[in-house]
Coordinates of C-alpha atoms and ligand atoms in Angstrom, one line a residue:
M1 CA 31.5 41.5 -1.5
T2 CA 31.2 41.8 2.3
D3 CA 32.9 39.6 4.8
R4 CA 29.7 38.9 6.7
P5 CA 29.3 35.2 7.7
T6 CA 26.7 33.4 5.6
T7 CA 25.1 31.9 8.7
A8 CA 24.1 34.4 11.4
P9 CA 25.2 33.3 14.8
A10 CA 22.3 32.6 17.3
P11 CA 21.5 35.7 19.3
A12 CA 22.9 35.6 22.8
G13 CA 20.6 33.8 25.2
E14 CA 18.9 31.8 22.5
Q15 CA 19.7 28.1 21.7
A16 CA 20.6 27.2 18.2
P17 CA 17.7 25.1 16.9
A18 CA 18.2 21.3 16.9
A19 CA 18.7 19.8 13.4
A20 CA 15.3 18.7 12.1
T21 CA 15.4 15.0 11.6
R22 CA 11.8 13.9 12.0
V23 CA 9.5 12.9 9.2
L24 CA 5.7 12.5 9.6
V25 CA 4.3 9.9 7.1
L26 CA 0.6 9.9 6.1
N27 CA -0.8 6.9 4.3
S28 CA -4.3 7.9 3.5
G29 CA -6.7 5.2 2.2
S30 CA -10.2 5.5 1.0
S31 CA -11.7 5.4 4.5
S32 CA -8.6 5.4 6.7
V33 CA -5.4 7.2 7.5
K34 CA -2.3 5.3 8.9
Y35 CA 0.5 7.5 10.2
Q36 CA 3.9 7.3 11.7
L37 CA 6.3 9.9 13.1
L38 CA 9.9 8.8 12.7
D39 CA 13.3 10.1 13.7
M40 CA 15.4 9.5 10.7
R41 CA 18.7 9.6 12.5
D42 CA 18.1 6.0 13.4
G43 CA 14.6 5.2 11.9
S44 CA 13.0 5.0 15.3
R45 CA 9.3 5.4 15.6
L46 CA 8.1 8.2 17.9
A47 CA 4.4 7.7 17.3
V48 CA 2.1 5.5 15.2
G49 CA -1.6 5.5 14.7
L50 CA -4.6 4.8 12.6
V51 CA -7.9 6.5 11.9
E52 CA -10.6 4.1 10.6
R53 CA -14.1 4.3 9.3
I54 CA -13.8 8.0 8.2
G55 CA -17.2 9.3 7.2
E56 CA -19.1 6.6 9.0
R57 CA -21.3 7.1 12.1
T58 CA -18.5 6.1 14.5
S59 CA -14.9 6.5 13.5
R60 CA -12.0 5.3 15.5
L61 CA -8.6 6.9 16.2
K62 CA -5.9 4.7 17.7
H63 CA -2.8 6.6 18.7
T64 CA 0.4 5.2 20.3
P65 CA 3.0 7.8 21.3
L66 CA 6.0 5.4 21.5
A67 CA 8.3 8.3 22.5
A68 CA 6.0 9.3 25.4
G69 CA 5.3 6.1 27.3
G70 CA 3.8 4.1 24.5
E71 CA 0.3 3.8 26.0
T72 CA -2.3 3.5 23.2
R73 CA -5.2 6.0 23.3
E74 CA -8.4 5.2 21.5
T75 CA -11.1 7.7 20.6
N76 CA -14.4 6.7 19.2
A77 CA -16.3 9.6 17.7
P78 CA -17.6 10.6 14.2
I79 CA -14.8 12.0 11.9
A80 CA -16.5 13.3 8.8
D81 CA -13.7 13.4 6.3
H82 CA -9.9 13.1 5.8
D83 CA -9.4 16.8 6.6
A84 CA -11.0 16.3 10.0
A85 CA -9.1 13.1 10.5
L86 CA -5.7 14.8 9.9
K87 CA -6.6 17.6 12.3
A88 CA -7.5 15.0 14.9
V89 CA -4.1 13.3 14.3
A90 CA -2.3 16.6 14.7
Q91 CA -4.1 17.2 18.0
E92 CA -3.1 13.8 19.3
L93 CA 0.5 14.4 18.4
S94 CA 0.4 17.8 20.1
R95 CA -0.8 16.2 23.4
D96 CA 2.6 14.4 23.6
G97 CA 4.7 17.4 22.5
L98 CA 5.2 15.8 19.1
G99 CA 2.9 18.3 17.3
L100 CA 3.3 19.5 13.7
D101 CA 4.6 22.8 15.1
S102 CA 7.8 21.0 16.3
P103 CA 11.0 22.6 15.0
E104 CA 12.4 19.0 14.8
L105 CA 9.9 18.1 12.0
L106 CA 11.8 18.1 8.7
A107 CA 9.2 17.0 6.2
I108 CA 5.9 15.3 5.7
G109 CA 5.8 12.2 3.4
H110 CA 2.6 11.2 1.7
R111 CA 1.6 8.0 0.1
V112 CA 0.1 8.8 -3.3
V113 CA -1.5 5.9 -5.0
H114 CA -1.6 7.0 -8.7
G115 CA 1.4 8.8 -10.2
G116 CA 0.6 8.0 -13.9
M117 CA 3.6 8.1 -16.3
F118 CA 5.0 11.3 -14.8
F119 CA 6.3 10.3 -11.4
T120 CA 8.9 7.6 -11.2
E121 CA 10.6 9.0 -8.1
P122 CA 9.6 10.6 -4.8
T123 CA 8.7 14.2 -5.6
V124 CA 8.6 17.4 -3.6
V125 CA 5.0 18.7 -3.8
T126 CA 4.4 21.8 -5.8
D127 CA 1.2 23.3 -7.3
E128 CA 2.0 21.5 -10.5
V129 CA 2.4 18.1 -8.7
I130 CA -1.0 18.7 -7.0
G131 CA -2.6 19.4 -10.4
E132 CA -1.2 16.2 -11.7
I133 CA -2.4 14.1 -8.7
E134 CA -5.9 15.7 -9.2
R135 CA -5.9 14.9 -12.9
L136 CA -5.3 11.2 -12.1
I137 CA -8.4 11.0 -9.8
P138 CA -10.5 9.2 -12.5
V139 CA -8.1 6.3 -12.5
A140 CA -7.8 6.1 -8.7
P141 CA -11.1 7.4 -7.5
L142 CA -10.9 5.6 -4.1
H143 CA -7.4 6.8 -3.3
N144 CA -6.1 9.9 -5.0
P145 CA -8.7 12.2 -3.5
A146 CA -7.8 11.1 0.1
N147 CA -4.1 11.4 -0.7
L148 CA -4.7 14.9 -2.0
T149 CA -6.7 16.0 1.1
G150 CA -3.8 14.7 3.2
I151 CA -1.3 16.9 1.3
L152 CA -3.6 20.0 1.3
T153 CA -4.4 19.7 5.0
A154 CA -0.7 19.2 6.0
Q155 CA 0.3 22.1 3.8
A156 CA -2.3 24.4 5.6
L157 CA -1.0 23.3 9.0
R158 CA 2.7 23.7 8.1
P159 CA 3.1 25.7 4.9
D160 CA 6.9 26.1 5.5
L161 CA 7.6 22.4 5.4
P162 CA 8.5 20.3 2.4
Q163 CA 5.7 17.8 1.5
V164 CA 7.0 14.8 -0.4
A165 CA 4.8 12.5 -2.5
V166 CA 5.8 8.8 -2.8
F167 CA 3.9 7.1 -5.5
D168 CA 2.5 3.5 -5.4
T169 CA 3.1 3.3 -9.2
A170 CA 6.8 4.3 -9.1
F171 CA 8.3 0.8 -8.5
H172 CA 6.4 -0.6 -11.4
T173 CA 7.8 1.7 -14.1
T174 CA 10.5 -0.8 -14.8
M175 CA 8.0 -3.2 -16.3
P176 CA 8.8 -4.1 -19.9
E177 CA 6.3 -2.9 -22.5
A178 CA 5.1 -6.5 -23.1
A179 CA 3.8 -6.6 -19.5
A180 CA 2.7 -2.9 -19.2
R181 CA 0.7 -2.7 -22.5
Y182 CA -2.8 -3.9 -23.0
A183 CA -3.5 -5.6 -26.4
I184 CA -5.6 -2.6 -27.7
D185 CA -5.0 -0.1 -30.4
P186 CA -1.9 1.8 -29.4
K187 CA -3.1 5.1 -30.7
I188 CA -6.1 4.9 -28.4
A189 CA -4.0 3.6 -25.6
D190 CA -1.6 6.5 -25.9
R191 CA -4.2 9.1 -26.4
Y192 CA -5.9 8.2 -23.1
R193 CA -2.7 7.0 -21.4
I194 CA -4.1 3.5 -21.0
R195 CA -1.5 1.1 -19.7
R196 CA -0.8 -1.1 -16.7
Y197 CA 0.7 1.1 -14.0
G198 CA 0.5 -1.3 -11.0
F199 CA 0.1 -0.2 -7.3
H200 CA 1.3 -1.0 -3.8
G201 CA 4.8 -0.4 -5.3
T202 CA 6.3 1.0 -2.1
S203 CA 5.3 -2.3 -0.4
H204 CA 6.5 -4.5 -3.2
A205 CA 9.9 -2.7 -3.3
Y206 CA 10.4 -2.9 0.5
V207 CA 9.2 -6.5 0.8
S208 CA 11.3 -7.8 -2.1
R209 CA 14.4 -6.2 -0.6
E210 CA 13.6 -7.6 2.9
T211 CA 13.1 -11.0 1.4
A212 CA 16.6 -10.9 -0.2
R213 CA 18.0 -9.9 3.2
L214 CA 16.2 -12.8 4.8
L215 CA 17.8 -15.1 2.3
G216 CA 21.2 -13.5 3.1
K217 CA 21.5 -12.3 -0.6
A218 CA 21.8 -9.1 -2.5
P219 CA 18.5 -7.9 -4.1
E220 CA 20.2 -8.1 -7.5
D221 CA 20.7 -11.8 -7.1
V222 CA 17.1 -12.8 -6.1
N223 CA 13.9 -13.3 -8.0
V224 CA 10.8 -12.9 -5.8
I225 CA 7.0 -13.2 -6.2
V226 CA 5.5 -10.8 -3.7
L227 CA 1.9 -11.3 -2.6
H228 CA 0.6 -8.1 -1.0
L229 CA -2.7 -9.2 0.5
G230 CA -4.5 -6.4 2.4
N231 CA -7.9 -4.9 1.7
G232 CA -6.5 -4.1 -1.7
A233 CA -4.3 -7.0 -2.9
S234 CA -1.7 -7.3 -5.6
A235 CA 1.0 -9.7 -6.8
S236 CA 4.3 -8.8 -8.4
A237 CA 7.2 -10.5 -10.1
V238 CA 10.5 -8.9 -9.1
R239 CA 13.6 -9.9 -10.9
G240 CA 16.9 -8.9 -9.3
G241 CA 15.2 -6.0 -7.5
R242 CA 13.3 -4.7 -10.5
C243 CA 9.6 -5.2 -11.1
V244 CA 8.8 -7.1 -14.3
D245 CA 5.1 -7.7 -13.9
T246 CA 2.3 -6.9 -11.4
S247 CA -1.4 -7.8 -11.2
M248 CA -3.0 -4.3 -10.9
G249 CA -3.4 -2.3 -14.1
L250 CA -4.7 1.1 -15.2
T251 CA -6.5 1.2 -11.9
P252 CA -6.3 -0.8 -8.6
L253 CA -9.2 -3.0 -9.8
E254 CA -7.4 -5.6 -11.9
G255 CA -5.9 -8.8 -10.7
L256 CA -6.5 -10.6 -7.4
V257 CA -9.8 -11.0 -5.6
M258 CA -9.8 -8.3 -2.9
G259 CA -11.8 -7.2 0.1
T260 CA -14.4 -5.4 -1.9
R261 CA -12.9 -5.4 -5.4
S262 CA -13.6 -8.1 -8.0
G263 CA -10.1 -8.2 -9.5
D264 CA -10.0 -9.7 -13.0
V265 CA -13.4 -10.0 -14.8
D266 CA -14.1 -10.4 -18.5
P267 CA -14.5 -6.7 -19.7
G268 CA -17.6 -8.1 -21.4
V269 CA -19.3 -8.2 -18.0
V270 CA -19.3 -4.4 -18.1
F271 CA -21.1 -4.3 -21.5
H272 CA -23.5 -6.9 -20.4
L273 CA -24.5 -5.1 -17.2
A274 CA -24.9 -1.9 -19.1
R275 CA -26.9 -3.3 -22.1
V276 CA -28.9 -6.1 -20.4
G277 CA -28.8 -5.0 -16.8
H278 CA -29.4 -1.3 -17.7
M279 CA -26.9 -0.2 -15.1
S280 CA -25.2 3.1 -15.3
M281 CA -21.4 3.4 -15.5
D282 CA -21.3 4.7 -12.0
E283 CA -23.4 1.8 -10.7
I284 CA -21.1 -0.7 -12.4
D285 CA -18.0 1.1 -11.0
T286 CA -19.5 0.9 -7.5
L287 CA -20.4 -2.7 -8.0
L288 CA -16.9 -3.8 -9.0
N289 CA -14.9 -1.6 -6.7
K290 CA -17.0 -1.5 -3.5
R291 CA -19.5 -4.4 -3.6
S292 CA -17.5 -7.2 -5.0
G293 CA -14.5 -9.3 -3.9
L294 CA -14.9 -11.2 -0.7
F295 CA -17.6 -8.8 0.5
G296 CA -19.7 -9.2 -2.6
L297 CA -19.3 -13.0 -2.5
C298 CA -20.2 -13.5 1.2
G299 CA -21.0 -10.2 2.9
D300 CA -17.7 -10.0 4.8
N301 CA -14.4 -8.6 3.7
D302 CA -12.4 -9.3 6.8
M303 CA -10.5 -12.6 6.4
R304 CA -10.8 -13.2 10.2
E305 CA -14.5 -13.2 10.0
I306 CA -14.5 -15.4 6.9
R307 CA -12.3 -18.0 8.6
R308 CA -14.6 -18.0 11.6
R309 CA -17.6 -18.6 9.4
I310 CA -15.8 -21.4 7.6
D311 CA -15.0 -23.1 10.9
E312 CA -18.7 -23.0 11.7
G313 CA -19.5 -24.8 8.4
D314 CA -20.7 -21.7 6.4
E315 CA -20.7 -22.7 2.7
E316 CA -21.0 -19.2 1.3
A317 CA -17.8 -18.1 3.2
A318 CA -16.0 -21.3 2.1
L319 CA -16.8 -20.6 -1.6
A320 CA -15.6 -17.0 -1.3
F321 CA -12.3 -18.3 0.3
D322 CA -11.9 -20.9 -2.5
I323 CA -12.4 -18.2 -5.3
Y324 CA -9.9 -15.9 -3.5
I325 CA -7.3 -18.8 -3.3
H326 CA -7.9 -20.0 -6.9
R327 CA -7.0 -16.5 -8.2
L328 CA -4.0 -16.2 -6.0
K329 CA -2.7 -19.6 -7.1
K330 CA -3.1 -18.6 -10.8
Y331 CA -1.0 -15.5 -10.3
I332 CA 1.7 -17.5 -8.5
G333 CA 1.8 -19.8 -11.5
A334 CA 1.8 -16.9 -13.9
Y335 CA 4.7 -15.1 -12.2
Y336 CA 6.6 -18.4 -11.9
A337 CA 6.5 -18.6 -15.7
V338 CA 7.4 -14.9 -16.1
L339 CA 10.5 -15.2 -13.8
A340 CA 11.4 -18.7 -14.9
R341 CA 13.6 -19.0 -11.8
V342 CA 12.0 -18.2 -8.5
D343 CA 14.0 -17.9 -5.3
A344 CA 11.2 -16.9 -2.9
V345 CA 7.5 -16.3 -2.6
A346 CA 6.8 -13.6 0.1
F347 CA 3.4 -13.1 1.8
T348 CA 2.7 -9.6 3.2
A349 CA 0.1 -7.0 4.4
G350 CA -2.9 -7.7 6.7
V351 CA -4.0 -11.1 5.2
G352 CA -0.6 -12.2 4.0
E353 CA 1.1 -11.6 7.4
N354 CA -1.7 -13.0 9.6
A355 CA -3.8 -15.6 7.8
A356 CA -1.9 -18.9 8.0
P357 CA -4.8 -20.8 6.2
V358 CA -4.5 -18.4 3.2
R359 CA -0.7 -19.1 2.9
E360 CA -1.2 -22.8 3.3
A361 CA -4.0 -23.0 0.7
A362 CA -2.3 -20.7 -1.8
V363 CA 0.8 -23.0 -2.0
A364 CA -1.0 -26.4 -1.6
G365 CA -0.3 -28.8 -4.4
L366 CA 2.5 -26.7 -5.9
E367 CA 5.3 -29.2 -4.8
G368 CA 6.1 -29.8 -8.4
L369 CA 7.2 -26.1 -8.6
G370 CA 9.3 -26.6 -5.5
L371 CA 6.8 -24.7 -3.3
A372 CA 5.6 -26.0 0.1
V373 CA 4.7 -24.7 3.5
D374 CA 5.8 -26.3 6.7
P375 CA 2.6 -26.4 8.9
Q376 CA 4.5 -25.7 12.2
R377 CA 6.5 -22.8 10.8
N378 CA 3.4 -21.4 9.2
A379 CA 1.5 -21.5 12.5
V380 CA 4.1 -19.4 14.3
R381 CA 3.0 -15.9 15.1
A382 CA 6.0 -13.6 15.1
E383 CA 6.8 -10.0 14.4
G384 CA 9.7 -10.1 11.9
P385 CA 10.4 -11.7 8.5
R386 CA 10.4 -15.5 8.7
L387 CA 10.6 -18.6 6.5
I388 CA 7.6 -20.9 6.5
S389 CA 8.9 -23.4 3.9
P390 CA 10.5 -26.7 4.9
E391 CA 14.2 -26.8 5.5
S392 CA 14.8 -28.7 2.2
A393 CA 12.6 -26.6 0.0
R394 CA 13.8 -25.5 -3.4
V395 CA 12.0 -22.2 -3.3
A396 CA 11.7 -20.2 0.0
V397 CA 8.2 -19.3 1.1
A398 CA 8.3 -16.5 3.6
V399 CA 6.2 -14.1 5.7
V400 CA 7.7 -10.6 5.3
P401 CA 5.9 -7.8 7.1
T402 CA 5.6 -4.7 5.0
D403 CA 6.3 -1.2 6.3
E404 CA 5.1 1.3 3.7
E405 CA 5.4 4.1 6.2
L406 CA 9.1 3.4 6.9
E407 CA 9.8 3.1 3.2
I408 CA 8.0 6.5 2.5
A409 CA 10.0 8.1 5.4
T410 CA 13.3 6.7 4.1
Q411 CA 12.6 8.0 0.6
T412 CA 11.3 11.4 1.9
Y413 CA 14.5 11.8 4.0
A414 CA 16.7 10.8 1.2
L415 CA 15.1 13.5 -0.9
V416 CA 14.9 16.5 1.5
G417 CA 17.4 15.4 4.3
K418 CA 20.4 16.0 2.1
N419 CA 19.4 19.7 1.5
T420 CA 19.4 20.6 5.2
Ligands
LIG1 N1 -5.3 -11.8 12.3 C1 -5.8 -11.8 11.0 N2 -6.2 -12.9 10.4 C2 -6.7 -12.8 9.1 N3 -6.8 -11.6 8.4 C3 -6.4 -10.5 9.0 C4 -5.8 -10.5 10.4 N4 -5.5 -9.2 10.7 C5 -5.9 -8.5 9.6 N5 -6.4 -9.2 8.6 C6 -6.9 -8.8 7.3 O1 -6.1 -7.7 6.8 C7 -7.0 -6.8 6.2 C8 -6.3 -5.4 6.3 O2 -5.0 -5.4 5.8 P1 -4.2 -4.1 5.5 O3 -2.9 -4.5 4.9 O4 -4.1 -3.3 6.8 O5 -5.1 -3.4 4.5 P2 -5.2 -1.9 3.9 O6 -3.8 -1.3 4.1 O7 -5.6 -2.2 2.5 O8 -6.3 -1.3 4.7 C9 -8.3 -6.9 7.0 O9 -9.4 -6.5 6.2 C10 -8.3 -8.4 7.3 O10 -9.0 -9.1 6.3
LIG2 C1 -3.8 0.7 -4.4 C2 -4.6 0.0 -3.3 O1 -5.4 -0.9 -3.6 O2 -4.4 0.4 -2.0 P1 -5.1 -0.1 -0.7 O3 -4.7 -1.6 -0.6 O4 -4.5 0.7 0.4 O5 -6.6 0.1 -0.9
LIG3 MG1 -2.6 -1.0 2.4

């Protein structure tokens, strides 16, 4: 044994490095990357941004360096793939002195959509973890490849930093077998790991907790139906902070009507299209995942555009809206029955947070269940969580903005921050 100190003092003239407390979060979707750089000492956001339309003729990068004046910069130029998108993001961050080379950067947190049965917790990325995410590509073909590229590109840029994967599926692993199993031969189900995994879990976890906070209660004391309505959409039933059912299944195709995905269809549709329509499996996959939902029904997947068309008397858009709402209402009813006692219904994500007509229509006629929306409250545009049900309502109806990036950063910091 020597008596040398375990930590070498900083050489004279050199400053000891500041503690690394920043986390960069990458939320890679099929054609977009959302990102945030946060300082986890106080959860403040230093930069936020979005790359959209990756792989299309013109892509768009919107970057807001909140720590450096906050003026949004927008670049419109083709960005071929997720690797190029991330490099462009890294460049934007560097322009404000917030680059990936910063010694203050502690870790990079990644949203990973499918974690299968293996990942129930945030996980530091290793070669084995990468192999597993790759193996799950067939059950999340729109998402896992993009998530993987995000990890590999970030690793190449900063091989010394811990990369943390936060899985969409993790929050749903508490579902009871009765909700997670399909009614098929268990031997076949087990052999191919077919079960209902559920997605958007980071959002469902965050929003159900924030809803409890809005009601002034502990999450353990509250039962919430969370409606995450973005491009992809899913509902969940959360009892006392734990997920007991959710609408997405083996893949993010089951459940609600979405931007381009059909949600629930009779599996017989697939056989029929193959046998009678002579479509290949890949063609059917593309039809149900990319050419269905609101887009398949009326040619638009943006709810703003659909509402505009309805206001102009467009019947095709009106029918698409009605189908979307009918499915949503069925899931509210189903999860009401699953939970038996419901304290709140929370609307979140792009459509849920912004589209007042969707919220109004989804709850219309459900007074018998104690559900109602106050038109004036529903029309208010505001940033934070808010109640939209009447004062006297038995069940709270709320708009609760999601923040997947903050939740991923929090989980990443909890995992790697304690080791530094
Ligand atoms: N002001 C708005 N009114 C109605 N719908 C909106 C509004 N803003 C965004 N949206 C909807 O939100 C969707 C995107 O939601 P988002 O949660 O960002 O989805 P994702 O994360 O799946 O890309 C858009 O496709 C659009 O339909
Ligand atoms: C899982 C999923 O559907 O994600 P997104 O809504 O980002 O497409
Ligand atoms: Mg999303």
